Short mmCIF file of C-alpha atoms in Angstrom, two decimals:
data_model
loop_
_atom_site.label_atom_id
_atom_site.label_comp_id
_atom_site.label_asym_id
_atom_site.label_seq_id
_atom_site.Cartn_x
_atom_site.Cartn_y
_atom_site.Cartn_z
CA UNK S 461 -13.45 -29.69 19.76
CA UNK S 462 -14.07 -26.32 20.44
CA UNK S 463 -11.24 -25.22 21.50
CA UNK S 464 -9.96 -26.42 18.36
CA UNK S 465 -11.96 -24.30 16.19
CA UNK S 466 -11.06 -20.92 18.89
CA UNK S 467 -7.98 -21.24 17.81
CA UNK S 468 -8.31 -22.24 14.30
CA UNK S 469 -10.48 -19.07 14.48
CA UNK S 470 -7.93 -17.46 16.18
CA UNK S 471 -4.82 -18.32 14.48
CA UNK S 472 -6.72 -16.95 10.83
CA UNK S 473 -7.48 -13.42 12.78
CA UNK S 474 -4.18 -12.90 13.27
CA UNK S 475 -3.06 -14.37 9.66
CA UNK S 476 -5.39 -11.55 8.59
CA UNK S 477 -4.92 -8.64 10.63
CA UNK S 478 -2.06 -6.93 8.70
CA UNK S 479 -4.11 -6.71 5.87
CA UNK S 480 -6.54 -5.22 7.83
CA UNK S 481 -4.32 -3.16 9.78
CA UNK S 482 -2.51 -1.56 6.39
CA UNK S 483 -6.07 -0.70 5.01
CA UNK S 484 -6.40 1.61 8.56
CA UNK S 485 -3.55 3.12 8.16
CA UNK S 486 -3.94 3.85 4.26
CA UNK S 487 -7.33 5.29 5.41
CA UNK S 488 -5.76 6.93 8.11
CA UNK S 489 -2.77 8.48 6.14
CA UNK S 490 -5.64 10.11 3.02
CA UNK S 491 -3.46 7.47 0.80
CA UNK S 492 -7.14 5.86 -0.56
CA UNK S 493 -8.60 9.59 -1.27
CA UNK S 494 -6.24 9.37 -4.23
CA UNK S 495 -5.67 5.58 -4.92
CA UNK S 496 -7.78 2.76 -5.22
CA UNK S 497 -7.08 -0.62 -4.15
CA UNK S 498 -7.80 -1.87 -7.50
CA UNK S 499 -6.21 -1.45 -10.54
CA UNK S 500 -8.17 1.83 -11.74
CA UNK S 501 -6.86 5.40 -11.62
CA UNK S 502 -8.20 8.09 -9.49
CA UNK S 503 -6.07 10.79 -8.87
CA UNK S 504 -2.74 8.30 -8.59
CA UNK S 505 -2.42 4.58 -9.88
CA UNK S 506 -4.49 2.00 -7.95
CA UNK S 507 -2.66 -0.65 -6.14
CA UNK S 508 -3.25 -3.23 -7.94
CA UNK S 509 -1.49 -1.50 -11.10
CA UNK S 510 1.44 -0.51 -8.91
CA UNK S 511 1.63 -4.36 -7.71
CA UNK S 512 1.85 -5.65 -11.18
CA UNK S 513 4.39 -2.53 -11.84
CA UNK S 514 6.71 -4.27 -9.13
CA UNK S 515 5.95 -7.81 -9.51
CA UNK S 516 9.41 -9.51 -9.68
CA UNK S 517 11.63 -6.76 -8.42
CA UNK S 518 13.78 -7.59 -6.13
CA UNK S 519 13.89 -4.43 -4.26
CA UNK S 520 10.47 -3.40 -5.33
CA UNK S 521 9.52 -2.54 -1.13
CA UNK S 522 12.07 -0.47 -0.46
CA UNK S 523 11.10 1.94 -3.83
CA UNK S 524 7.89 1.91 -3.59
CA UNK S 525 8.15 2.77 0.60
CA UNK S 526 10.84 5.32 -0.62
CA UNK S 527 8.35 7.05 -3.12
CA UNK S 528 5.90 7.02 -0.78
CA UNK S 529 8.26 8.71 1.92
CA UNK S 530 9.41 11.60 -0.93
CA UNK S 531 6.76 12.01 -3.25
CA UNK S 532 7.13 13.01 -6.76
CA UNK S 533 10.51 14.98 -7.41
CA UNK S 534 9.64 18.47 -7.91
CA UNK S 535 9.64 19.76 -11.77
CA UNK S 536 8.78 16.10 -12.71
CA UNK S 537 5.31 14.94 -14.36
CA UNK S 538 3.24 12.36 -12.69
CA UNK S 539 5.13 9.36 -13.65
CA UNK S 540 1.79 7.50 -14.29
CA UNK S 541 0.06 10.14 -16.01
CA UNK S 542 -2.43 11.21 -13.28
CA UNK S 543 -3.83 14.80 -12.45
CA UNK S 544 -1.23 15.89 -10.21
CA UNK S 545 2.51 14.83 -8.79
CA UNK S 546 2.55 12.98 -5.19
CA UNK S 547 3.21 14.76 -2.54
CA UNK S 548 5.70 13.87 -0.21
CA UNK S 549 5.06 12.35 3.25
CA UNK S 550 7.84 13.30 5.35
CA UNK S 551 6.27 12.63 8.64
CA UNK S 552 5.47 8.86 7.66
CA UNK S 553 7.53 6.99 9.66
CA UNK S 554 10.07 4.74 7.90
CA UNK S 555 8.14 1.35 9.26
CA UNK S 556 4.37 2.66 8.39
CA UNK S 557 5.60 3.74 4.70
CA UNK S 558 7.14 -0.20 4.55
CA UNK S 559 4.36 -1.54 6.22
CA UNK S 560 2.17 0.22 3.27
CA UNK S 561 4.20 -0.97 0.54
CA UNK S 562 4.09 -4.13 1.60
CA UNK S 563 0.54 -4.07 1.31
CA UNK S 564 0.28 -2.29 -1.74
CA UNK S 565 2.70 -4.42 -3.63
CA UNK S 566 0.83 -7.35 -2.00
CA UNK S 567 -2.38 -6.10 -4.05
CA UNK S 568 -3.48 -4.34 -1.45
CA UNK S 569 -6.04 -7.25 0.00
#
């Protein structure tokens, strides 16, 4: 019996740990000293309002990790009405900014 609940323990650590591991690496990456993971404004959108933004586009991971990757286009207003544009995060690599979309389009739980 206990070895049944290790790995029922186990098995729901490692259902968890991307969530987990995508709120390090939004830490790590400054993205949550402008976003929230709810759906209020700071600076930029919070996740939750960019989920329900996406919710039902098909190709909805691969914008959102290209937006993240480029930023705001230069000479172009915030497109949701915050403070200031994106910047750009050219040194993300292309699997961390999916791994974040993923996680922000997910509702970033």
């Amino acid at each position: 019996m206990k070895t049944l609940i290790s790995a029922v323990v186990c098995a729901a650590a490692l259902v968890s740990a991307p969530a987990f591991a995508s709120k390090d690496l939004a830490t790590a990456k400054g993205c949550l000293a402008c976003h929230s993971q709810g759906a209020d404004m700071k600076i930029g959108p919070g996740y939750q309002a960019v989920a329900k933004k996406y919710a039902g586009q098909k190709d909805a991971e691969a914008k959102v990790a290209a937006f993240i990757k480029a930023g705001t286009p230069a000479g172009t207003k915030p497109s949701w009405g915050g403070p200031m544009p994106m910047p750009a995060q050219p040194g993300l690599s292309d699997a961390d900014a999916k791994t974040l979309a993923a996680w922000v389009l997910a509702g970033a739980k």
